[in-house]
Tab-separated table of C-alpha atoms in Angstrom:
chain	number	residue	atom	x	y	z
A	1	MET	CA	4.301	-4.221	-13.898
A	2	PRO	CA	2.903	-7.700	-11.746
A	3	GLU	CA	1.648	-10.217	-14.143
A	4	ASP	CA	-1.054	-10.907	-10.855
A	5	SER	CA	-3.972	-7.532	-11.580
A	6	ALA	CA	-5.542	-8.666	-8.573
A	7	GLY	CA	-3.421	-6.563	-6.476
A	8	GLN	CA	-5.082	-3.495	-8.067
A	9	LYS	CA	-9.186	-4.445	-6.408
A	10	THR	CA	-7.485	-4.369	-2.895
A	11	GLY	CA	-5.329	-1.368	-2.898
A	12	SER	CA	-2.186	-2.712	-3.547
A	13	LEU	CA	0.207	-0.715	-5.808
A	14	ALA	CA	2.887	-1.826	-8.078
A	15	CYS	CA	5.759	-1.307	-8.087
A	16	ARG	CA	9.653	-2.698	-9.054
A	17	VAL	CA	11.850	-4.542	-6.054
A	18	ASN	CA	15.814	-2.990	-6.408
A	19	SER	CA	15.289	-2.113	-9.593
A	20	VAL	CA	14.668	-5.724	-11.236
A	21	LEU	CA	11.548	-6.976	-9.579
A	22	ALA	CA	7.716	-6.789	-10.155
A	23	ALA	CA	5.663	-6.905	-6.766
A	24	TRP	CA	2.213	-5.402	-5.224
A	25	ALA	CA	2.811	-3.726	-2.100
A	26	LYS	CA	-0.232	-2.931	0.498
A	27	PRO	CA	-0.128	0.542	2.453
A	28	ASP	CA	-1.674	-0.626	5.698
A	29	SER	CA	-1.517	2.027	8.424
A	30	GLY	CA	-2.329	-0.509	11.154
A	31	ALA	CA	0.140	-1.972	10.696
A	32	GLU	CA	3.201	-1.400	13.671
A	33	VAL	CA	5.918	-2.665	10.821
A	34	SER	CA	6.600	-3.658	7.096
A	35	VAL	CA	7.162	-7.492	6.204
A	36	VAL	CA	8.277	-8.905	2.775
A	37	THR	CA	7.592	-12.620	2.472
A	38	PRO	CA	9.967	-14.977	1.402
A	39	HIS	CA	9.319	-16.252	-2.194
A	40	LEU	CA	9.397	-12.747	-3.202
A	41	LEU	CA	13.362	-12.556	-1.438
A	42	GLN	CA	14.206	-15.944	-3.076
A	43	GLU	CA	12.541	-14.042	-6.571
A	44	LEU	CA	15.235	-11.247	-5.888
A	45	ARG	CA	17.829	-14.034	-5.391
A	46	ALA	CA	16.984	-16.151	-8.627
A	47	LYS	CA	17.624	-12.743	-10.502
A	48	GLY	CA	21.117	-12.671	-8.741
A	49	GLN	CA	20.455	-10.041	-6.503
A	50	TRP	CA	22.471	-9.616	-3.258
A	51	LEU	CA	20.219	-8.348	-0.551
A	52	ARG	CA	20.856	-6.525	2.563
A	53	CYS	CA	19.561	-9.181	5.583
A	54	ARG	CA	20.351	-8.907	8.641
A	55	ASP	CA	19.379	-12.253	11.891
A	56	LEU	CA	17.617	-10.596	14.729
A	57	GLN	CA	19.655	-11.146	17.671
A	58	GLN	CA	16.574	-11.201	19.433
A	59	TRP	CA	14.104	-13.310	17.510
A	60	GLU	CA	10.539	-11.758	17.398
A	61	SER	CA	7.257	-12.074	16.765
A	62	ILE	CA	4.080	-10.587	15.296
A	63	LYS	CA	-0.263	-11.718	14.733
A	64	GLY	CA	-2.269	-10.371	12.826
A	65	ILE	CA	-1.239	-12.675	9.667
A	66	ALA	CA	-1.907	-15.502	10.739
A	67	ALA	CA	-3.870	-17.822	13.856
A	68	ALA	CA	-1.081	-17.794	15.587
A	69	PRO	CA	1.707	-15.341	16.175
A	70	MET	CA	4.547	-15.600	13.927
A	71	VAL	CA	8.225	-15.614	14.125
A	72	ILE	CA	10.771	-13.419	13.140
A	73	LYS	CA	14.459	-14.226	12.749
A	74	GLN	CA	15.542	-11.770	9.620
A	75	GLU	CA	15.025	-8.019	8.625
A	76	VAL	CA	15.857	-7.090	4.641
A	77	LYS	CA	16.698	-4.078	3.617
A	78	LEU	CA	14.897	-2.995	0.205
A	79	ASP	CA	14.069	-0.377	-2.369
A	80	LEU	CA	10.724	-0.546	-4.162
A	81	ARG	CA	9.701	2.125	-7.019
A	82	PHE	CA	6.317	3.309	-7.667
A	83	ASP	CA	4.687	5.190	-11.110
A	84	THR	CA	2.795	7.849	-10.374
A	85	ILE	CA	1.606	10.903	-12.571
A	86	ASN	CA	4.598	12.998	-10.937
A	87	GLY	CA	6.799	9.891	-12.267
A	88	GLY	CA	8.747	7.581	-9.934
A	89	LEU	CA	8.609	7.247	-6.636
A	90	THR	CA	11.387	5.378	-4.690
A	91	LEU	CA	11.446	4.551	-1.046
A	92	LYS	CA	15.223	3.666	-0.345
A	93	ASN	CA	16.201	1.470	2.497
A	94	LEU	CA	12.478	0.070	3.586
A	95	THR	CA	13.296	-1.974	6.415
A	96	CYS	CA	11.002	-5.181	6.438
A	97	TRP	CA	10.764	-8.243	8.651
A	98	VAL	CA	11.018	-11.569	6.431
A	99	VAL	CA	7.411	-13.844	7.987
A	100	SER	CA	8.183	-17.355	7.921
A	101	ASP	CA	5.028	-17.898	5.170
A	102	GLY	CA	3.194	-15.981	2.494
A	103	LEU	CA	0.640	-13.566	2.898
A	104	PRO	CA	-2.879	-13.872	3.115
A	105	PRO	CA	-5.127	-13.251	-0.535
A	106	GLY	CA	-4.409	-10.125	-1.958
A	107	MET	CA	-2.482	-8.916	0.291
A	108	GLY	CA	0.335	-8.503	-2.192
A	109	ASP	CA	3.890	-9.957	-1.477
A	110	ILE	CA	5.070	-6.144	0.463
A	111	LEU	CA	2.984	-5.308	3.581
A	112	LEU	CA	3.954	-1.192	4.240
A	113	SER	CA	3.893	-0.151	7.762
A	114	GLU	CA	2.021	3.171	9.951
A	115	GLY	CA	5.426	4.279	9.709
A	116	VAL	CA	6.327	4.475	6.316
A	117	MET	CA	2.491	5.484	5.866
A	118	GLU	CA	3.735	8.544	8.068
A	119	ARG	CA	6.851	9.340	5.956
A	120	LEU	CA	4.607	9.460	3.171
A	121	GLU	CA	2.209	12.315	5.117
A	122	TYR	CA	-1.076	9.676	4.989
A	123	ASN	CA	-3.665	11.082	7.134
A	124	ALA	CA	-6.401	10.567	8.456
A	125	GLN	CA	-8.252	13.322	9.195
A	126	ALA	CA	-6.942	14.502	5.896
A	127	LEU	CA	-8.704	12.192	4.153
A	128	LEU	CA	-11.749	13.065	5.854
A	129	ASP	CA	-11.490	16.426	4.933
A	130	GLN	CA	-10.597	16.054	1.486
A	131	ALA	CA	-13.575	13.567	1.258
A	132	ARG	CA	-15.792	16.223	2.566
A	133	SER	CA	-15.539	18.730	-0.055
A	134	VAL	CA	-16.931	16.369	-2.990
A	135	ARG	CA	-19.822	15.114	-0.268
A	136	ASP	CA	-21.386	15.665	2.969
A	137	VAL	CA	-22.785	12.672	3.266
A	138	TYR	CA	-21.662	9.192	1.995
A	139	ASP	CA	-23.922	6.285	1.890
A	140	MET	CA	-21.881	2.987	3.430
A	141	ASP	CA	-25.028	0.366	2.740
A	142	GLU	CA	-24.303	0.667	-1.044
A	143	ASP	CA	-21.044	-0.732	-0.389
A	144	VAL	CA	-20.298	-4.092	-1.595
A	145	VAL	CA	-17.873	-6.258	0.937
A	146	PRO	CA	-15.547	-7.991	-1.135
A	147	PRO	CA	-15.043	-12.035	-0.467
A	148	GLY	CA	-11.977	-13.563	0.907
A	149	VAL	CA	-9.705	-11.901	3.441
A	150	ARG	CA	-10.617	-7.964	4.692
A	151	SER	CA	-7.300	-7.126	6.062
A	152	VAL	CA	-4.550	-8.803	8.097
A	153	LEU	CA	-5.993	-8.559	12.072
A	154	ALA	CA	-8.973	-9.582	10.051
A	155	TYR	CA	-7.110	-12.711	8.582
A	156	ALA	CA	-6.529	-13.658	12.503
A	157	ALA	CA	-10.100	-13.813	13.575
A	158	ALA	CA	-11.513	-15.193	10.358
A	159	THR	CA	-8.952	-18.128	10.452
A	160	THR	CA	-10.347	-18.918	14.325
A	161	ILE	CA	-12.471	-22.131	14.105
A	162	HIS	CA	-15.909	-21.364	15.326
A	163	PRO	CA	-18.013	-24.550	16.764
A	164	GLU	CA	-20.500	-25.937	15.595
A	165	PRO	CA	-23.772	-24.419	16.866
A	166	THR	CA	-26.172	-27.476	19.170
A	167	PRO	CA	-29.178	-28.521	17.985
A	168	ALA	CA	-30.661	-26.156	20.782
A	169	GLU	CA	-28.902	-22.827	19.187
A	170	GLU	CA	-30.485	-23.466	15.795
A	171	GLU	CA	-33.535	-23.810	16.946
A	172	LEU	CA	-33.123	-20.476	18.094
A	173	GLN	CA	-31.042	-18.709	15.379
A	174	PRO	CA	-34.299	-18.041	12.950
A	175	ASP	CA	-35.782	-16.405	16.191
A	176	GLU	CA	-32.309	-14.616	16.713
A	177	GLU	CA	-32.081	-13.458	12.719
A	178	GLN	CA	-35.558	-12.077	12.641
A	179	ARG	CA	-34.911	-10.044	16.226
A	180	CYS	CA	-31.535	-8.533	14.929
A	181	PHE	CA	-32.844	-8.299	11.172
A	182	PRO	CA	-36.419	-8.171	10.925
A	183	ASP	CA	-39.349	-8.191	7.741
A	184	ILE	CA	-40.246	-4.665	7.888
A	185	ASP	CA	-42.972	-3.943	5.237
A	186	VAL	CA	-42.076	-0.679	3.656
A	187	THR	CA	-46.484	0.521	3.981
A	188	GLN	CA	-46.363	0.795	7.842
A	189	ASP	CA	-45.281	3.619	9.915
A	190	ARG	CA	-41.917	4.915	10.527
A	191	GLU	CA	-42.101	4.918	13.651
A	192	GLU	CA	-43.758	1.577	14.374
A	193	ALA	CA	-40.516	0.244	11.588
A	194	ARG	CA	-38.114	2.200	13.495
A	195	ALA	CA	-39.818	0.149	16.870
A	196	LEU	CA	-39.188	-3.221	15.279
A	197	GLU	CA	-35.824	-2.407	13.983
A	198	TRP	CA	-34.527	-1.450	16.508
């Protein structure tokens, strides 16, 4: 089990890589390729592991991990083993692109692609069907958004530099906030409240 328990809070799964190293893998049904950090490969080599790496004949690039596209020069095959209530589950010969730097905080050491999730029979519609079997309404207003990185794609947006507002924009900001998030008296008529809100 990896020492850092933060992975559990972000949906990452504890796994064992090549039977020798504990790590975190993050399933991402929106990722087109699986990726691994160079740090994890260094740790595997430090344990005497011979890695099945291959230099790409043509360099590739991926977007969404950092503000700028990352150039991928190498790929590696890894074996990942997960513990489940039904016993161990092994993903053999998982091809991962080696990113040039680490993944954003909370993303773990390995990102599992959409293709991997499909092989494991992840199905968004089945997930909704299962949720509906529990109840028919989920109030999402209850959810608290955790601080930090939301997803790989959100990370790219979060790292974009936003220009400072001009003095004129700062003056308009309170009016804009009031228009988008008006103060509503809970005792007033519902129709009036709805009109103010929208």
